[in-house]
Short mmCIF file of N, CA and C (backbone and C1' of nucleotides) in Angstrom, two decimals:
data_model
loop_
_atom_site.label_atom_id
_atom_site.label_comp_id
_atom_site.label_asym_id
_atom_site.label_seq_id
_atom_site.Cartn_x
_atom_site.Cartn_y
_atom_site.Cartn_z
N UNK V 1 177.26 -14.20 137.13
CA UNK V 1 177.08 -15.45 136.38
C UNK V 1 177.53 -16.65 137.22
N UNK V 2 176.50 -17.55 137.43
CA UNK V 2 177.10 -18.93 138.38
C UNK V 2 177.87 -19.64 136.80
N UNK V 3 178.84 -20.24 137.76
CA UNK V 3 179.77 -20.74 136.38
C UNK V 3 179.18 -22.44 136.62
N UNK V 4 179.27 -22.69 135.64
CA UNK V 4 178.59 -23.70 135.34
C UNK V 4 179.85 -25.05 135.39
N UNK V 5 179.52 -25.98 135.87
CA UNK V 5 180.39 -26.60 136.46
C UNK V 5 180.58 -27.82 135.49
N UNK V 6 182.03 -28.18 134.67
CA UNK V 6 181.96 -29.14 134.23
C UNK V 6 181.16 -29.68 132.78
N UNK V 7 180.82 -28.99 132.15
CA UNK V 7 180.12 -29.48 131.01
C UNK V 7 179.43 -27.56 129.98
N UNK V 8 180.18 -27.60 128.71
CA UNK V 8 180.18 -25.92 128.35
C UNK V 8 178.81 -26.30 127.57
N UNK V 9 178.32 -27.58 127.64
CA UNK V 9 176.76 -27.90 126.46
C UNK V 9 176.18 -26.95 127.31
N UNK V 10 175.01 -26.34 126.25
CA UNK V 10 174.37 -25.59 126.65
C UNK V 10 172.73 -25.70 126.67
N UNK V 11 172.54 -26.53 126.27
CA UNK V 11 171.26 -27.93 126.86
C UNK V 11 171.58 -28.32 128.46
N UNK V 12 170.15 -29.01 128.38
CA UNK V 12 169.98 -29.66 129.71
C UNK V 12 171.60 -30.61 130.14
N UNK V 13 171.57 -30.58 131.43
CA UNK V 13 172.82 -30.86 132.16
C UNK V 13 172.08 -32.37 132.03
N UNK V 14 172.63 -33.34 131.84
CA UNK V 14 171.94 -34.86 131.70
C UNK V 14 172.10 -34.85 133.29
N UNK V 15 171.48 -35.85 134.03
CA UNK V 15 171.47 -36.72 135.20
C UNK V 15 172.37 -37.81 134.94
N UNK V 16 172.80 -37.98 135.92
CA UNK V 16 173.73 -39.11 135.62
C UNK V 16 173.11 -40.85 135.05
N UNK V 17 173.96 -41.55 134.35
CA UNK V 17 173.41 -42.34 133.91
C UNK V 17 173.80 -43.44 134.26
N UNK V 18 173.38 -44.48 134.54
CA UNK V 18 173.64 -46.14 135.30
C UNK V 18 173.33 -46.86 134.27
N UNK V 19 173.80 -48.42 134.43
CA UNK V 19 173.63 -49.21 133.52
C UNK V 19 172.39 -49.85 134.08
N UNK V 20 172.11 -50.29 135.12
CA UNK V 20 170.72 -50.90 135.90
C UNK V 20 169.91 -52.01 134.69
N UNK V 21 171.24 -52.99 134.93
CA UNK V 21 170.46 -53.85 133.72
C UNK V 21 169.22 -55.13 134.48
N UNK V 22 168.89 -54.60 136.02
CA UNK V 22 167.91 -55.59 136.30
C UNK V 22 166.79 -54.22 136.14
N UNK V 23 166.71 -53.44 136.13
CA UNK V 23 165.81 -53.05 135.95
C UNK V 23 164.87 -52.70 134.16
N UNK V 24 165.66 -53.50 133.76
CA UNK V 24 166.20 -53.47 132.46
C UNK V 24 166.55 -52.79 131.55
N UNK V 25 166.79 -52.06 129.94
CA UNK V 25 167.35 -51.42 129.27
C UNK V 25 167.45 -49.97 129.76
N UNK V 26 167.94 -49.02 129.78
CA UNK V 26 167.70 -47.97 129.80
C UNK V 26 167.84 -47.35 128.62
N UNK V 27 167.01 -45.88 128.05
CA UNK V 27 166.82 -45.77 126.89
C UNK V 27 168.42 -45.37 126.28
N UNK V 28 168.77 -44.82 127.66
CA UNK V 28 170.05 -44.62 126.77
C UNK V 28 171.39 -45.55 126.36
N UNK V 29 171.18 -46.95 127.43
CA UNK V 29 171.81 -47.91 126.64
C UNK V 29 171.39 -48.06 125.23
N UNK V 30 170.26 -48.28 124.74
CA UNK V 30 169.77 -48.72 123.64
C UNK V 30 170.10 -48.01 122.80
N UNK V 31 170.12 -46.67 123.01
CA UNK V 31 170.80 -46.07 121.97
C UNK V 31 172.50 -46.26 121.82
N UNK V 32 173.51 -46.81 123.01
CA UNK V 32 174.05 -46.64 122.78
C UNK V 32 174.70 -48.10 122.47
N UNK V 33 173.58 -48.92 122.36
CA UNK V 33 173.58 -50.69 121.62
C UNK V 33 173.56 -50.17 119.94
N UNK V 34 172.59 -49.20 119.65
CA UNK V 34 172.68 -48.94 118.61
C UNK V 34 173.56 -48.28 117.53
N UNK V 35 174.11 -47.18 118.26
CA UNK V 35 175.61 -46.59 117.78
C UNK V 35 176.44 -47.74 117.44
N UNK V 36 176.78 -48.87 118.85
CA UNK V 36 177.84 -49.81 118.33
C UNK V 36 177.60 -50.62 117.04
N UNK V 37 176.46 -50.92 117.26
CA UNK V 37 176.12 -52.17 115.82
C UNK V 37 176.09 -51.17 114.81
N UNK V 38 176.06 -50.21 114.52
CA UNK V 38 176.30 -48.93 113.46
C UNK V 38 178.34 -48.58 112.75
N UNK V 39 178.81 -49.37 113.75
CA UNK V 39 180.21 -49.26 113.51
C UNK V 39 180.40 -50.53 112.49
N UNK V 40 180.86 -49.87 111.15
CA UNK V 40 181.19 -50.71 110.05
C UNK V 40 181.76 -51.39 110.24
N UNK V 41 182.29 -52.92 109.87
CA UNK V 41 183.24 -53.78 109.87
C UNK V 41 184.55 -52.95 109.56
N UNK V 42 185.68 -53.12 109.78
CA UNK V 42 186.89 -52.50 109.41
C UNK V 42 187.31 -51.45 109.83
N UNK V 43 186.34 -50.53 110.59
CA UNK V 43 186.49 -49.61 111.54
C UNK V 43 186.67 -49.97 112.64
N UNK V 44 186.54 -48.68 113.75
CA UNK V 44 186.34 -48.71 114.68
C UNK V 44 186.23 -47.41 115.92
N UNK V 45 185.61 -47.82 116.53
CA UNK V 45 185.13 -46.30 117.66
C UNK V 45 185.98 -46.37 119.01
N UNK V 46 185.89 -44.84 119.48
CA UNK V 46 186.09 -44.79 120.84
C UNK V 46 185.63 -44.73 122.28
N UNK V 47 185.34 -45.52 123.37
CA UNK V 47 184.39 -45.20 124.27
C UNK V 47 184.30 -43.94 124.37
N UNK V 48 185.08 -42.92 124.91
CA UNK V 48 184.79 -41.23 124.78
C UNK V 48 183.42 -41.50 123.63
N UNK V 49 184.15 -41.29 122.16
CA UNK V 49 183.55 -40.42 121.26
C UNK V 49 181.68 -41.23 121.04
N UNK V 50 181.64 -42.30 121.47
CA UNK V 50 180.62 -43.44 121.65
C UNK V 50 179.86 -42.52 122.97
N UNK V 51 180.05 -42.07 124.12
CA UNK V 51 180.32 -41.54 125.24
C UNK V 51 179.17 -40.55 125.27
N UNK V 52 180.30 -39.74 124.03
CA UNK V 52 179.76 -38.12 123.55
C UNK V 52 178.43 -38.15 122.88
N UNK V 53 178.43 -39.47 121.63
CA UNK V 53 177.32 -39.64 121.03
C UNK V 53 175.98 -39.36 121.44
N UNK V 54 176.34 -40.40 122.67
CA UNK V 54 174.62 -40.19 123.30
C UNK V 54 174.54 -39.14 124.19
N UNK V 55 175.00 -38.33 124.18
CA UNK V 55 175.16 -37.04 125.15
C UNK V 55 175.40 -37.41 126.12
N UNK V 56 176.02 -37.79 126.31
CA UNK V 56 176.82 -37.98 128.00
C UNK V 56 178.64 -38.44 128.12
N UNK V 57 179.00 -36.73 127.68
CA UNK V 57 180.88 -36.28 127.77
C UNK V 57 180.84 -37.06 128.97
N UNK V 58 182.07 -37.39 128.97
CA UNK V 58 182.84 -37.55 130.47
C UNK V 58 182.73 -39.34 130.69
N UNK V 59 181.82 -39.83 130.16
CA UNK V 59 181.13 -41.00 130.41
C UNK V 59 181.89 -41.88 129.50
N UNK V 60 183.36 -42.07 129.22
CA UNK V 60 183.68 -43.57 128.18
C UNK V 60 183.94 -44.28 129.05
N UNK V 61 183.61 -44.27 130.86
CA UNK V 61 184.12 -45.49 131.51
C UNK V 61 182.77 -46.23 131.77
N UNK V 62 181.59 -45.89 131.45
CA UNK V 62 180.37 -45.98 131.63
C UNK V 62 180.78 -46.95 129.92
N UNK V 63 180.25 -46.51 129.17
CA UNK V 63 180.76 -47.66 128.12
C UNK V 63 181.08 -48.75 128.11
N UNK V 64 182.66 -48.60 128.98
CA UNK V 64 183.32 -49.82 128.73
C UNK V 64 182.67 -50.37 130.28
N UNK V 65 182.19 -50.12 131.42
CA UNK V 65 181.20 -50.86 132.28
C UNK V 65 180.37 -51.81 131.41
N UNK V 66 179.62 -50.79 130.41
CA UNK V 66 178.49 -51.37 130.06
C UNK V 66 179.03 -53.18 129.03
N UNK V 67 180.14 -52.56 128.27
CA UNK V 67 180.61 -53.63 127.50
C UNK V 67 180.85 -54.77 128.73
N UNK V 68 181.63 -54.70 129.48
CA UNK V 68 182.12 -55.68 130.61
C UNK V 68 180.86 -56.77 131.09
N UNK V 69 180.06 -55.93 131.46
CA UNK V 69 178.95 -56.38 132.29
C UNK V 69 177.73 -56.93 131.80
N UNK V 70 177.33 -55.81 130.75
CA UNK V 70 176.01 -56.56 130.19
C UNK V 70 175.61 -57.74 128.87
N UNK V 71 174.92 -58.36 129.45
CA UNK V 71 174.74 -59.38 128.56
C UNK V 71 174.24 -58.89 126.70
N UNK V 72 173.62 -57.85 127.16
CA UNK V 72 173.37 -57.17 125.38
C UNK V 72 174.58 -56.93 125.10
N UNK V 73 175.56 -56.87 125.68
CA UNK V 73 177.30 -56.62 124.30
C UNK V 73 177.72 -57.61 123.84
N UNK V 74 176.95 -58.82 123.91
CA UNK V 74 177.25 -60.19 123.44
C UNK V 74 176.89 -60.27 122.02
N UNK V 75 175.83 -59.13 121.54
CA UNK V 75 175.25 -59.45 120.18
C UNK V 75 175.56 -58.05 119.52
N UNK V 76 176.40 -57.32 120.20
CA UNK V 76 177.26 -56.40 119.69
C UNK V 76 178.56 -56.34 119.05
N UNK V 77 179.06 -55.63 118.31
CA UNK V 77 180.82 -55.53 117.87
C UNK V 77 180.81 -55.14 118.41
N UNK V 78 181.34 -55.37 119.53
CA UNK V 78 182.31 -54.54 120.81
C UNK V 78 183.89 -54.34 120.91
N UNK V 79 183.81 -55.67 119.91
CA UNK V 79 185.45 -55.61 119.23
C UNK V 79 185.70 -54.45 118.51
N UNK V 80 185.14 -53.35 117.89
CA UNK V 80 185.44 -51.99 117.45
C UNK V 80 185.57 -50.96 118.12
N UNK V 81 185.80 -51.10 119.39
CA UNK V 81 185.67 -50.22 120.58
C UNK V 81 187.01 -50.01 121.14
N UNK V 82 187.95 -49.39 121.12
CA UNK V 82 189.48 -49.06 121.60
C UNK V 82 189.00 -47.78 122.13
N UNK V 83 190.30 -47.70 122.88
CA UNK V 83 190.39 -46.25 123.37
C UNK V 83 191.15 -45.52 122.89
N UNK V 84 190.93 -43.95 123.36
CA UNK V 84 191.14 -43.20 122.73
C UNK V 84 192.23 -42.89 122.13
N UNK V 85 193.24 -43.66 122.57
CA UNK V 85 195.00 -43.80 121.68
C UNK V 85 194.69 -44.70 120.67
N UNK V 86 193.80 -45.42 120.27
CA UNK V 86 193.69 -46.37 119.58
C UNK V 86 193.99 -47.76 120.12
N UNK V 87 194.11 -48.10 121.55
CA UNK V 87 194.88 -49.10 122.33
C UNK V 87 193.65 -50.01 122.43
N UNK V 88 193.34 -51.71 122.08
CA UNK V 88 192.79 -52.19 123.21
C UNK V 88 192.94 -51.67 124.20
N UNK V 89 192.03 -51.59 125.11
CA UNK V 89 191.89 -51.76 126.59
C UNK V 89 192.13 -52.94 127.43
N UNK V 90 193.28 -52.96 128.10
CA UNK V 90 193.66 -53.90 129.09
C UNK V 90 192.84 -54.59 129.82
N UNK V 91 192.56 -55.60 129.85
CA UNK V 91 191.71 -56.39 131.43
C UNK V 91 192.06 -58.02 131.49
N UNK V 92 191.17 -58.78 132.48
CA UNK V 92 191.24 -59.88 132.82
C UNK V 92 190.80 -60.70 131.54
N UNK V 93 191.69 -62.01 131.54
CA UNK V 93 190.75 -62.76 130.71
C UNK V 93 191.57 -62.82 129.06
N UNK V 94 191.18 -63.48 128.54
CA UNK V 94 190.94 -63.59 126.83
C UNK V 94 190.98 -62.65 126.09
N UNK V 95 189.82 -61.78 127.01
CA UNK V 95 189.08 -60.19 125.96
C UNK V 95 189.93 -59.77 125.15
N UNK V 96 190.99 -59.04 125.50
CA UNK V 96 192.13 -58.28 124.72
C UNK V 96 192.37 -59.04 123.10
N UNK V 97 192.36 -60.69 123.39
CA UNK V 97 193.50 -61.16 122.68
C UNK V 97 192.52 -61.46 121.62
N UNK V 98 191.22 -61.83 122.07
CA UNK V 98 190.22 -62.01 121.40
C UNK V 98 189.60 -61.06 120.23
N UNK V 99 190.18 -59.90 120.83
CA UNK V 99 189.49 -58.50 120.42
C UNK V 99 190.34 -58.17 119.03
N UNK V 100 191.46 -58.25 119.57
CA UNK V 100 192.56 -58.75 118.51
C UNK V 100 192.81 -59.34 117.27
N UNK V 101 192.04 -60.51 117.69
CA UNK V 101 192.13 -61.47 116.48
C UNK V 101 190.61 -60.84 115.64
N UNK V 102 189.36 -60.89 116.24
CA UNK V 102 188.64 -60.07 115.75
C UNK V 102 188.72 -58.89 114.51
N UNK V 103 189.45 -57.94 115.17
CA UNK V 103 190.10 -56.77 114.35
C UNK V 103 190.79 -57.32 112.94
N UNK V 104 191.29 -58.04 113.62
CA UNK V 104 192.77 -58.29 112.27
C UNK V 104 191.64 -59.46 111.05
N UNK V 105 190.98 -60.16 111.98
CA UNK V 105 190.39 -61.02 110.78
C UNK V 105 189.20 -59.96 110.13
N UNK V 106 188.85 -58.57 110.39
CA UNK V 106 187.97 -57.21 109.62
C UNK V 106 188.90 -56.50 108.65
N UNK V 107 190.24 -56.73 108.52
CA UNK V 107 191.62 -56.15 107.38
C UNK V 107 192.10 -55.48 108.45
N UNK V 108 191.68 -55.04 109.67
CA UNK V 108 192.29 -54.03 110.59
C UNK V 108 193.75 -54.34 110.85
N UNK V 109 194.44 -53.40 110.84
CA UNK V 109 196.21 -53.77 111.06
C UNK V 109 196.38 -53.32 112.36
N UNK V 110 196.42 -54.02 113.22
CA UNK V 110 196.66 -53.96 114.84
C UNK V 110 198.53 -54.31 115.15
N UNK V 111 198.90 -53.28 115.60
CA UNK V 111 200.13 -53.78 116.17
C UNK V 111 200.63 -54.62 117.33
N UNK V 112 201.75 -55.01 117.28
CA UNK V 112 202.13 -56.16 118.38
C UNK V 112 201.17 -55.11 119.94
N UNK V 113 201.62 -54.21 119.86
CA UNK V 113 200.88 -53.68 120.99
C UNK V 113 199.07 -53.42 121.33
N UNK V 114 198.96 -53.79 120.43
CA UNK V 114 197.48 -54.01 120.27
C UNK V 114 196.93 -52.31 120.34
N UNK V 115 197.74 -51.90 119.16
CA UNK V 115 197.31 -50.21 118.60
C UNK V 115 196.62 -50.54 117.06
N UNK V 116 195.72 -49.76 117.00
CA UNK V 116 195.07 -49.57 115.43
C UNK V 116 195.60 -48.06 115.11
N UNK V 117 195.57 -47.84 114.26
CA UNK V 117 195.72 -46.62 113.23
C UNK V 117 194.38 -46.18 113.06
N UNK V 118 194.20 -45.24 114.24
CA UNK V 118 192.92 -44.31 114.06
C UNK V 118 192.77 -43.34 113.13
N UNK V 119 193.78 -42.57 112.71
CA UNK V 119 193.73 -42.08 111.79
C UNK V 119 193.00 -42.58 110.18
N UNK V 120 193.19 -43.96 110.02
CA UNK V 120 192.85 -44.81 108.89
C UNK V 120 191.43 -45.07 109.18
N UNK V 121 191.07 -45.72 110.61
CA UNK V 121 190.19 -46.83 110.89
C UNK V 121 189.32 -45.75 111.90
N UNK V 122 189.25 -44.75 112.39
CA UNK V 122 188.34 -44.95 113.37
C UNK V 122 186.95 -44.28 112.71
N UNK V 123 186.05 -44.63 113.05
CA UNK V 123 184.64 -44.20 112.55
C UNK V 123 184.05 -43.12 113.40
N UNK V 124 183.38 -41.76 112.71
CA UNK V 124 183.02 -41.23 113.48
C UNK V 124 181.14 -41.11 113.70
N UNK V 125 180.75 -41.55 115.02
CA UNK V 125 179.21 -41.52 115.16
C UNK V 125 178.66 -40.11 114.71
N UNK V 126 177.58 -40.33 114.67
CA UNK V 126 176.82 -39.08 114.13
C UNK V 126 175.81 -38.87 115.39
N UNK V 127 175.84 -37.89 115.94
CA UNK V 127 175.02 -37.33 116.73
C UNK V 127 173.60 -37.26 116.17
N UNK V 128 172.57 -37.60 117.38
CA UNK V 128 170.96 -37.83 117.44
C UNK V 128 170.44 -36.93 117.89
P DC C 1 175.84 -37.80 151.55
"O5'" DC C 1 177.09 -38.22 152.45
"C5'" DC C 1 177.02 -38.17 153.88
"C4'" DC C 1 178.33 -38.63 154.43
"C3'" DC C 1 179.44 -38.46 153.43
"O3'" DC C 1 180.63 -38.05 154.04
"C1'" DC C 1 179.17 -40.77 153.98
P DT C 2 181.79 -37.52 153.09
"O5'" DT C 2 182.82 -38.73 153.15
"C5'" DT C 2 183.23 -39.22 154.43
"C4'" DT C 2 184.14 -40.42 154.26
"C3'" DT C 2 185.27 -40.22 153.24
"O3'" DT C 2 186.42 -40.88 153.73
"C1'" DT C 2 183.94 -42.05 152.58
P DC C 3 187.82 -40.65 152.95
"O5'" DC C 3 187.96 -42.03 152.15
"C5'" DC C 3 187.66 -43.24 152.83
"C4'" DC C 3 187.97 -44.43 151.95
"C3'" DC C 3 188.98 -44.18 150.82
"O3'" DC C 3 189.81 -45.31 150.68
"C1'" DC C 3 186.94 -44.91 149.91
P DG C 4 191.11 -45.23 149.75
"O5'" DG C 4 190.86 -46.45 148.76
"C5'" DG C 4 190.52 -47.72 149.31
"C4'" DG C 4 190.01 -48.63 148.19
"C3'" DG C 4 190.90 -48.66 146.95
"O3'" DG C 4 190.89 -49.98 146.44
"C1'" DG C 4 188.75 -47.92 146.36
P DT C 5 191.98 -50.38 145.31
"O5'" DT C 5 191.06 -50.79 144.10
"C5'" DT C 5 189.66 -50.97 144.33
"C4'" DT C 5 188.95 -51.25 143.02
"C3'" DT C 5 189.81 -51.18 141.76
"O3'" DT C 5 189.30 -52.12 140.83
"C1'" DT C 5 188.13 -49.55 141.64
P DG C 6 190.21 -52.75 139.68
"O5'" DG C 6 190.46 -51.49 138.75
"C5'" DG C 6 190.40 -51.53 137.32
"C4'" DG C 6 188.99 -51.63 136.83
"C3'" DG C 6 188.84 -51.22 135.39
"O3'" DG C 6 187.76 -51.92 134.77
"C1'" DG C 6 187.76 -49.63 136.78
P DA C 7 188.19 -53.14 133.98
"O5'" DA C 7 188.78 -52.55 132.66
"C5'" DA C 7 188.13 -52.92 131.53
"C4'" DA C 7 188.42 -51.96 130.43
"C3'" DA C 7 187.50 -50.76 130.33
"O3'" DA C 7 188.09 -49.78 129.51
"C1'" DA C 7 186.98 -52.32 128.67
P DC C 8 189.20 -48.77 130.03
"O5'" DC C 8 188.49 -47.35 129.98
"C5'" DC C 8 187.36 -47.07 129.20
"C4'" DC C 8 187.26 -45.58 129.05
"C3'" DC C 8 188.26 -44.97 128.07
"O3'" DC C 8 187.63 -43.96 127.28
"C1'" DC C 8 188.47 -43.96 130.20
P DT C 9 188.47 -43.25 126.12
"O5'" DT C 9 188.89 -41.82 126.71
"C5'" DT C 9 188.02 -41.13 127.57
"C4'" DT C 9 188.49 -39.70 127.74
"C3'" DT C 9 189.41 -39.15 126.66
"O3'" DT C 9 189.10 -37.78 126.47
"C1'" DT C 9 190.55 -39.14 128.73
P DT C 10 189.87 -36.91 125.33
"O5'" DT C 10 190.68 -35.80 126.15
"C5'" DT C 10 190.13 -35.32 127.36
"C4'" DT C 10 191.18 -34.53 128.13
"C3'" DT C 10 192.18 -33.79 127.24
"O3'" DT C 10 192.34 -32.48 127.75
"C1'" DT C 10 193.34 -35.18 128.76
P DT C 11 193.29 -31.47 126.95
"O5'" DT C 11 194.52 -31.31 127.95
"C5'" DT C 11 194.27 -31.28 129.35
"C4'" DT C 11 195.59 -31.30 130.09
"C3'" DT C 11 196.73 -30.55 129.39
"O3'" DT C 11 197.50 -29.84 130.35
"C1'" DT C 11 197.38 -32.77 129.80
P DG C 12 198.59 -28.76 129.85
"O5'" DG C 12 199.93 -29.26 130.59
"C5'" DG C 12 199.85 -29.77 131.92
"C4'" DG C 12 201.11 -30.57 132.24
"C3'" DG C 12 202.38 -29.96 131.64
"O3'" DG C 12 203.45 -30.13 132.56
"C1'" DG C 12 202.12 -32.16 130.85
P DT C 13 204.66 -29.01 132.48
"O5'" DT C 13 206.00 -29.86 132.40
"C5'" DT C 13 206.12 -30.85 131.44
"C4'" DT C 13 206.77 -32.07 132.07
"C3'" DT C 13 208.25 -32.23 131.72
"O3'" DT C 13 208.87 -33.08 132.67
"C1'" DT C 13 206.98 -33.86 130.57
P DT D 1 202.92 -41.92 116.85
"O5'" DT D 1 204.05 -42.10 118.03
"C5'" DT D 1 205.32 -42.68 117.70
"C4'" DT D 1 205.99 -43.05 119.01
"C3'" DT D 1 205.04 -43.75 119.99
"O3'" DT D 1 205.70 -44.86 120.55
"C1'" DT D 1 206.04 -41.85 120.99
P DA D 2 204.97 -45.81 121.63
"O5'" DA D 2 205.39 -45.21 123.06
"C5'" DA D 2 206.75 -45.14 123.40
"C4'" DA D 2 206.89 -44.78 124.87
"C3'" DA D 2 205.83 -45.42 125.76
"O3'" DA D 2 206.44 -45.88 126.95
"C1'" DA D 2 205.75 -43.07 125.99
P DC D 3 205.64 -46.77 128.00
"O5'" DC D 3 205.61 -45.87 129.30
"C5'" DC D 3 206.74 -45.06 129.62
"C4'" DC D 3 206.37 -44.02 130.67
"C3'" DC D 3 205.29 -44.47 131.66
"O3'" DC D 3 205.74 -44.27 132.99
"C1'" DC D 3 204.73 -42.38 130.71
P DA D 4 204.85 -44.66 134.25
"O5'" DA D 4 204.48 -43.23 134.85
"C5'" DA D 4 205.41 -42.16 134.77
"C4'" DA D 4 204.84 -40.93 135.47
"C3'" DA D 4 203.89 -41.25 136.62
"O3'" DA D 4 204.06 -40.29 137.64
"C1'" DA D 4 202.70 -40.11 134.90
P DA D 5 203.22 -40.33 138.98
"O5'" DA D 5 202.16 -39.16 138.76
"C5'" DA D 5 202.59 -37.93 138.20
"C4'" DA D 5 201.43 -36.95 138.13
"C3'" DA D 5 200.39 -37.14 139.25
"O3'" DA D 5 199.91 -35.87 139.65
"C1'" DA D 5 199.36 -37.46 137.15
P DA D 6 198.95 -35.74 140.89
"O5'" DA D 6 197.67 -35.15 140.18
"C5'" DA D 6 197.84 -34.29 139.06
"C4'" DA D 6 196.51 -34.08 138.36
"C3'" DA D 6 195.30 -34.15 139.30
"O3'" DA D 6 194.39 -33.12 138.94
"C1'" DA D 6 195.04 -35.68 137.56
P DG D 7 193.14 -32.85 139.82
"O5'" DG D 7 191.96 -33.19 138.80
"C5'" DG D 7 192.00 -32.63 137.49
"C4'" DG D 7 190.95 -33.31 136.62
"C3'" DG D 7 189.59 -33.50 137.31
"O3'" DG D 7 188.57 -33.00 136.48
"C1'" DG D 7 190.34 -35.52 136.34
P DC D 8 187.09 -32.87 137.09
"O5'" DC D 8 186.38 -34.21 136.56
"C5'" DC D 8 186.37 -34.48 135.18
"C4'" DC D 8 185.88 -35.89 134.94
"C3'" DC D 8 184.67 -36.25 135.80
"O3'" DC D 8 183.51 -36.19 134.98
"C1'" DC D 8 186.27 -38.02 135.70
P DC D 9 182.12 -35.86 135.78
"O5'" DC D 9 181.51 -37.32 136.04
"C5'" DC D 9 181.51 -38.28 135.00
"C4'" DC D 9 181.08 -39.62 135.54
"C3'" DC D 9 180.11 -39.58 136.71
"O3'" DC D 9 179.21 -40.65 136.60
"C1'" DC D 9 181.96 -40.83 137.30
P DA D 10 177.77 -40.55 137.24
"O5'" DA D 10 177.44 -42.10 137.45
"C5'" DA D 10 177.46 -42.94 136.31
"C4'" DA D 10 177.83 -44.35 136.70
"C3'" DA D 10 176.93 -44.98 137.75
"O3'" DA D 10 176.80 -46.35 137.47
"C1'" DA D 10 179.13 -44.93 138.55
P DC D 11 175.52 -47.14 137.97
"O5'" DC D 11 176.15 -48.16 139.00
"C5'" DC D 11 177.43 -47.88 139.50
"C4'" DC D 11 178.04 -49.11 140.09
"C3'" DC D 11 177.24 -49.69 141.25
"O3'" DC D 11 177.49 -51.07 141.37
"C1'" DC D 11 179.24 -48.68 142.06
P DG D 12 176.47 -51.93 142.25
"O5'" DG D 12 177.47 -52.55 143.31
"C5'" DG D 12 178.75 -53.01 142.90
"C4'" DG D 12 179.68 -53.05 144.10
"C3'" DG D 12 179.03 -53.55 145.39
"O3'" DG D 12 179.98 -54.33 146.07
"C1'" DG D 12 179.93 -51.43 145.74
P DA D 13 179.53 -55.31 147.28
"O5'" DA D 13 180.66 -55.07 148.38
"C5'" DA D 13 182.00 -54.79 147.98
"C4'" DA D 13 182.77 -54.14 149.12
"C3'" DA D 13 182.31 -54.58 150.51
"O3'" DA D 13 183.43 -54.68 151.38
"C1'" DA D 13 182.07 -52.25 150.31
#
DNA sequence: CTCGTGACTTTGT
DNA sequence: TACAAAGCCACGA
């Protein structure tokens, strides 16, 4: 048996996936524009489990690329997107604090550390 | 091709 | 609960 490297799905092994937003959408951004705007107000998701959705494990840094970079996360809640401790995600800029105020003005109870209570709040996608 | 860099995740203290 | 280390993977230098 060749052992199969990295992934126990037992479907097609995906190809890896890029954001290539000059070449424009790829289908699997779109789907995964669509998962986000699918996240209820007052919730919220995880890049992983967002990641997993569209079939591609391993991939929540591909996510949060995609949030960073592309101009379609502008007309997205992207503000429902923490990681997998429930933490904002750290970076340059506003984002964090922004993301923050966001949350808290949806009833979300964010701590000084900028943690949600996943247990309460996080939403789970439904696989396609 | 190798290497460093992330809006990441999991595992082990 | 918190932190570190290692794994992960697309990109660009």
């Amino acid at each position: 048996m060749k052992r199969r490297r990295r992934d126990s799905s037992p479907d097609t092994p995906p190809p890896t996936t890029r954001i290539d937003e000059a070449r424009g959408p790829d289908p699997l951004i779109l789907r995964l524009c669509d998962l986000i705007r699918r996240i209820p107000p007052g919730r919220v998701c995880t890049y992983g489990r967002l990641a997993a959705a569209i079939g591609r494990p391993r991939h929540a840094r591909l996510v949060g690329r995609f949030l960073a970079q592309s101009p379609l996360a502008d007309s997205l809640p992207w503000h429902r997107v923490v990681n997998a401790s429930g933490v904002i995600a750290q970076r340059d800029g506003a984002g964090p604090r922004r993301q923050r105020a966001l949350l808290i003005a949806e009833g979300i109870d964010v701590s000084p550390a900028g943690r949600v209570n996943l247990a309460r709040c996080l939403w789970m996608p439904k696989m396609q």
